[in-house]
Structure formats: structure tokens, C-alpha cells
PDB file of C-alpha atoms in Angstrom:
ATOM      1  CA  MET A 472       1.172 -22.442  38.135  1.00 55.00           C
ATOM      2  CA  SER A 473       4.844 -23.071  38.709  1.00 53.00           C
ATOM      3  CA  SER A 474       7.011 -20.549  37.258  1.00 53.00           C
ATOM      4  CA  VAL A 475       8.921 -21.652  34.812  1.00 44.00           C
ATOM      5  CA  ASP A 476       4.618 -22.552  33.571  1.00 50.00           C
ATOM      6  CA  ALA A 477       3.733 -18.659  33.562  1.00 46.00           C
ATOM      7  CA  SER A 478       6.623 -17.888  32.080  1.00 48.00           C
ATOM      8  CA  ILE A 479       6.051 -19.880  29.160  1.00 46.00           C
ATOM      9  CA  ASP A 480       2.176 -18.834  28.615  1.00 48.00           C
ATOM     10  CA  ALA A 481       3.881 -15.013  28.992  1.00 44.00           C
ATOM     11  CA  HIS A 482       5.594 -15.669  25.841  1.00 43.00           C
ATOM     12  CA  MET A 483       2.967 -17.463  24.396  1.00 46.00           C
ATOM     13  CA  ALA A 484       0.673 -14.313  24.934  1.00 51.00           C
ATOM     14  CA  ILE A 485       3.403 -11.775  23.061  1.00 51.00           C
ATOM     15  CA  ASP A 486       4.286 -13.933  20.230  1.00 73.00           C
ATOM     16  CA  ASN A 487       0.338 -14.936  19.711  1.00 86.00           C
ATOM     17  CA  ASP A 488       0.145 -10.907  20.264  1.00 89.00           C
ATOM     18  CA  ALA A 489       2.675 -10.452  17.598  1.00 90.00           C
ATOM     19  CA  GLU A 490       1.366 -13.094  15.485  1.00 93.00           C
ATOM     20  CA  ARG A 491      -2.451 -10.838  15.418  1.00 94.00           C
ATOM     21  CA  LEU A 492      -0.408  -8.043  14.276  1.00 95.00           C
ATOM     22  CA  ARG A 493       1.846  -9.317  11.311  1.00 95.00           C
ATOM     23  CA  ASN A 494      -1.754 -10.864  10.543  1.00 95.00           C
ATOM     24  CA  SER A 495      -3.835  -7.335  10.707  1.00 95.00           C
ATOM     25  CA  LEU A 496      -0.636  -5.635   8.952  1.00 97.00           C
ATOM     26  CA  SER A 497       0.041  -8.210   5.968  1.00 97.00           C
ATOM     27  CA  HIS A 498      -1.503  -6.142   3.608  1.00 95.00           C
ATOM     28  CA  TYR A 499       1.981  -3.615   3.800  1.00 96.00           C
ATOM     29  CA  LYS A 500       3.699  -7.044   2.945  1.00 97.00           C
ATOM     30  CA  GLY A 501       6.758  -5.413   0.981  1.00 97.00           C
ATOM     31  CA  PHE A 502       5.864  -1.788   0.925  1.00 96.00           C
ATOM     32  CA  VAL A 503       7.938   1.147   1.037  1.00 97.00           C
ATOM     33  CA  PHE A 504       8.647   2.973   4.201  1.00 97.00           C
ATOM     34  CA  ARG A 505      10.383   6.220   5.650  1.00 97.00           C
ATOM     35  CA  TRP A 506      10.754   8.212   9.033  1.00 97.00           C
ATOM     36  CA  GLN A 507       9.420  11.153   8.705  1.00 95.00           C
ATOM     37  CA  GLN A 508       8.064  13.326  11.247  1.00 96.00           C
ATOM     38  CA  TRP A 509       4.376  13.756  11.955  1.00 96.00           C
ATOM     39  CA  LYS A 510       2.798  16.848   9.852  1.00 92.00           C
ATOM     40  CA  ALA A 511      -0.992  18.159   9.559  1.00 90.00           C
ATOM     41  CA  LEU A 512      -1.534  18.001   5.597  1.00 88.00           C
ATOM     42  CA  SER A 513      -4.566  20.098   6.043  1.00 87.00           C
ATOM     43  CA  PRO A 514      -5.751  22.304   8.458  1.00 87.00           C
ATOM     44  CA  THR A 515      -8.674  19.921   9.508  1.00 85.00           C
ATOM     45  CA  TRP A 516      -6.170  16.760   9.545  1.00 88.00           C
ATOM     46  CA  ASP A 517      -4.756  17.062  13.232  1.00 91.00           C
ATOM     47  CA  HIS A 518      -3.482  13.381  14.005  1.00 93.00           C
ATOM     48  CA  ASP A 519      -3.314  10.173  13.193  1.00 94.00           C
ATOM     49  CA  HIS A 520      -3.110   6.890  14.503  1.00 94.00           C
ATOM     50  CA  CYS A 521      -0.991   3.552  13.468  1.00 97.00           C
ATOM     51  CA  ALA A 522      -2.239   0.989  11.237  1.00 96.00           C
ATOM     52  CA  GLY A 523      -1.465  -1.655  13.876  1.00 96.00           C
ATOM     53  CA  CYS A 524      -2.118  -0.286  17.022  1.00 96.00           C
ATOM     54  CA  TRP A 525      -3.941   2.745  16.803  1.00 94.00           C
ATOM     55  CA  ALA A 526      -1.520   5.402  18.833  1.00 96.00           C
ATOM     56  CA  ARG A 527      -2.137   8.611  17.795  1.00 95.00           C
ATOM     57  CA  PHE A 528       0.438  10.668  15.804  1.00 97.00           C
ATOM     58  CA  ALA A 529       0.640  14.545  16.403  1.00 95.00           C
ATOM     59  CA  GLU A 530       2.628  17.694  15.181  1.00 94.00           C
ATOM     60  CA  ARG A 531       1.528  19.106  18.937  1.00 91.00           C
ATOM     61  CA  PRO A 532       1.344  15.889  21.749  1.00 92.00           C
ATOM     62  CA  GLU A 533       0.450  18.466  24.734  1.00 92.00           C
ATOM     63  CA  GLU A 534      -2.889  19.108  22.938  1.00 91.00           C
ATOM     64  CA  TRP A 535      -4.286  15.667  23.942  1.00 92.00           C
ATOM     65  CA  ASN A 536      -4.447  13.474  27.030  1.00 92.00           C
ATOM     66  CA  ASP A 537      -2.569  10.120  25.324  1.00 91.00           C
ATOM     67  CA  SER A 538       0.699   8.951  24.245  1.00 90.00           C
ATOM     68  CA  VAL A 539       1.309  10.844  20.581  1.00 96.00           C
ATOM     69  CA  HIS A 540       4.260  10.170  18.711  1.00 97.00           C
ATOM     70  CA  THR A 541       5.706  13.068  16.374  1.00 97.00           C
ATOM     71  CA  GLU A 542       7.134  10.909  14.026  1.00 97.00           C
ATOM     72  CA  GLY A 543       7.103   7.638  12.999  1.00 98.00           C
ATOM     73  CA  TRP A 544       7.140   4.929   9.498  1.00 98.00           C
ATOM     74  CA  VAL A 545       5.014   6.390   7.137  1.00 97.00           C
ATOM     75  CA  THR A 546       4.062   4.934   4.178  1.00 96.00           C
ATOM     76  CA  LEU A 547       2.117   5.446   1.184  1.00 94.00           C
ATOM     77  CA  TRP A 548      -1.282   3.347   0.152  1.00 87.00           C
ATOM     78  CA  PRO A 549      -2.553   4.257  -3.265  1.00 87.00           C
ATOM     79  CA  THR A 550      -6.093   5.369  -2.899  1.00 87.00           C
ATOM     80  CA  THR A 551      -8.337   6.003  -6.065  1.00 86.00           C
ATOM     81  CA  ARG A 552     -11.777   7.515  -3.580  1.00 85.00           C
ATOM     82  CA  THR A 553     -12.590  11.193  -5.613  1.00 85.00           C
ATOM     83  CA  PRO A 554     -13.349  13.937  -3.199  1.00 83.00           C
ATOM     84  CA  GLN A 555     -17.205  13.217  -3.819  1.00 89.00           C
ATOM     85  CA  GLU A 556     -17.270   9.950  -2.547  1.00 91.00           C
ATOM     86  CA  ASP A 557     -15.388  11.348   0.235  1.00 87.00           C
ATOM     87  CA  GLU A 558     -18.059  14.026   0.631  1.00 89.00           C
ATOM     88  CA  LYS A 559     -20.853  11.310   0.781  1.00 93.00           C
ATOM     89  CA  THR A 560     -19.158   9.268   3.293  1.00 92.00           C
ATOM     90  CA  VAL A 561     -18.954  11.887   5.296  1.00 89.00           C
ATOM     91  CA  ALA A 562     -22.647  12.933   4.635  1.00 92.00           C
ATOM     92  CA  GLU A 563     -23.781   9.796   5.672  1.00 94.00           C
ATOM     93  CA  TRP A 564     -21.328   9.933   8.995  1.00 91.00           C
ATOM     94  CA  ARG A 565     -23.125  13.551   9.601  1.00 92.00           C
ATOM     95  CA  ALA A 566     -26.779  11.892   9.125  1.00 95.00           C
ATOM     96  CA  ALA A 567     -25.568   9.048  11.710  1.00 95.00           C
ATOM     97  CA  GLY A 568     -24.511  12.074  14.402  1.00 93.00           C
ATOM     98  CA  LYS A 569     -21.250  10.723  13.849  1.00 91.00           C
ATOM     99  CA  VAL A 570     -17.537  12.565  12.677  1.00 84.00           C
ATOM    100  CA  LEU A 571     -15.889  11.406  10.143  1.00 83.00           C
ATOM    101  CA  VAL A 572     -12.344  13.661   8.519  1.00 81.00           C
ATOM    102  CA  PRO A 573     -11.473  12.431   5.661  1.00 81.00           C
ATOM    103  CA  SER A 574      -7.367  11.936   5.076  1.00 83.00           C
ATOM    104  CA  PRO A 575      -5.519  13.903   2.811  1.00 84.00           C
ATOM    105  CA  LYS A 576      -4.216  12.421  -0.104  1.00 85.00           C
ATOM    106  CA  PRO A 577      -1.649  13.584  -1.740  1.00 87.00           C
ATOM    107  CA  GLY A 578      -0.798  13.073  -5.340  1.00 86.00           C
ATOM    108  CA  GLY A 579      -4.086   9.515  -4.687  1.00 87.00           C
ATOM    109  CA  PHE A 580      -2.281   8.406  -1.597  1.00 90.00           C
ATOM    110  CA  GLN A 581      -2.855   7.852   1.559  1.00 90.00           C
ATOM    111  CA  LEU A 582      -0.562   8.358   4.268  1.00 93.00           C
ATOM    112  CA  ASP A 583      -0.394   5.077   6.649  1.00 95.00           C
ATOM    113  CA  TRP A 584       1.549   5.538   9.658  1.00 97.00           C
ATOM    114  CA  LEU A 585       3.346   2.231  12.037  1.00 98.00           C
ATOM    115  CA  CYS A 586       4.764   3.597  15.535  1.00 98.00           C
ATOM    116  CA  PRO A 587       8.383   2.253  16.285  1.00 98.00           C
ATOM    117  CA  ASP A 588       7.044  -0.974  18.557  1.00 97.00           C
ATOM    118  CA  CYS A 589       4.342  -2.101  15.545  1.00 97.00           C
ATOM    119  CA  PHE A 590       7.166  -1.590  12.471  1.00 98.00           C
ATOM    120  CA  ALA A 591      10.103  -3.816  14.341  1.00 97.00           C
ATOM    121  CA  THR A 592       7.675  -6.184  15.046  1.00 96.00           C
ATOM    122  CA  CYS A 593       6.570  -6.643  12.019  1.00 97.00           C
ATOM    123  CA  GLN A 594       9.472  -5.366   9.628  1.00 97.00           C
ATOM    124  CA  GLU A 595      11.314  -8.526   8.401  1.00 97.00           C
ATOM    125  CA  GLU A 596       8.360 -11.233   8.112  1.00 96.00           C
ATOM    126  CA  LEU A 597       6.295  -8.270   6.537  1.00 98.00           C
ATOM    127  CA  LYS A 598       9.470  -7.067   4.163  1.00 98.00           C
ATOM    128  CA  PHE A 599       9.427  -3.824   4.575  1.00 98.00           C
ATOM    129  CA  VAL A 600      11.305  -2.147   2.340  1.00 97.00           C
ATOM    130  CA  ILE A 601      12.631   0.866   4.183  1.00 97.00           C
ATOM    131  CA  ASP A 602      14.295   4.005   0.683  1.00 95.00           C
ATOM    132  CA  PRO A 603      13.445   7.505   1.817  1.00 93.00           C
ATOM    133  CA  GLU A 604      14.605   8.499  -1.737  1.00 92.00           C
ATOM    134  CA  HIS A 605      12.126   6.134  -3.017  1.00 92.00           C
ATOM    135  CA  PRO A 606      10.434   7.420  -6.697  1.00 91.00           C
ATOM    136  CA  GLN A 607       6.399   6.802  -4.992  1.00 88.00           C
ATOM    137  CA  TRP A 608       7.025  10.167  -2.086  1.00 90.00           C
ATOM    138  CA  GLN A 609       8.050  12.462  -5.553  1.00 88.00           C
ATOM    139  CA  LYS A 610       5.073  11.016  -7.189  1.00 86.00           C
ATOM    140  CA  ALA A 611       2.635  11.713  -3.601  1.00 86.00           C
ATOM    141  CA  GLY A 612       4.536  15.745  -3.907  1.00 85.00           C
ATOM    142  CA  LEU A 613       6.861  14.474  -0.654  1.00 82.00           C
ATOM    143  CA  SER A 614      10.074  15.231  -1.474  1.00 72.00           C
ATOM    144  CA  VAL A 615      12.427  14.060  -0.088  1.00 63.00           C
ATOM    145  CA  SER A 616      12.985  17.333   2.138  1.00 54.00           C
ATOM    146  CA  SER A 617       9.466  16.446   3.591  1.00 49.00           C
ATOM    147  CA  GLN A 618      10.938  14.361   6.117  1.00 48.00           C
TER     148      GLN A 618
END
């Protein structure tokens, strides 16, 4: 294989990875995001993950053995799950010998996070909106000062 062929293969692999990422995040098309420091919203919620690549978000990176983001792009995903539904799911997981901690849902929203790389890869094609003062933040009880 020539160096030109290898270069073309490498670019195709990158394009395929970006396309897979955009497809996996397509349900966020047109969503409003803001840059924010990651903050634990409950005593049992000590980290989160990028919805695109599964990179970790946490307040204290030194407590983890992997790479940790302390800030990133966040959006709100409306949820209709009740605490009772969460409790039932947790009980099912425990019965199967697994651990599950339901995410906090301020104002009926789940916070979904994207790392800078995943956000940059998808922002244009998925038409992400950057608006740190959008009314959705106040609906979830997350004022502009929460950033």
C-alpha cells in the first residue's frame, strides 16, 4: 500500500467515525446547549459521561483512574420518568447483581453532556444551538449563574 493509499484510508476511517458519532447523537438535532462546569446534583451522583464517546465528567478528577472532564457542553433532555419508575428499575438491576444510580432530573429534565471533541464534530451538521440564557435552563432550576 502506498503512502497516498494509507492517507486516504486514514481519512476515510476518520470520516466514518465522525458519521457514526453524528448518527448516534442525531436525537440532539437542534437542541440548545451551554458550556458549563460539571457539578454533582445529588450526593449519589458523582460523575456523568459524554453521550458521544463515554468520556467521564466529574468534579474531582483525582478520584478517578481515567481522563476526566470537569466542564463541557450540556443540554436538557425532557423526561417523564417518575421516581417510582426509577426505583423499580434500580430494584431490577440489583436483583440481577448490577448497580444503577438514577440520574437527578431537575425540573423534569435529564442533563446530557458532550465533551468538546464530540460537540465540535457534530455541532454544524446537527445544528446545535448555543444559548446559555435560554429559558429552558430556568425551567430546570438551573439559572445562568449555575454555569
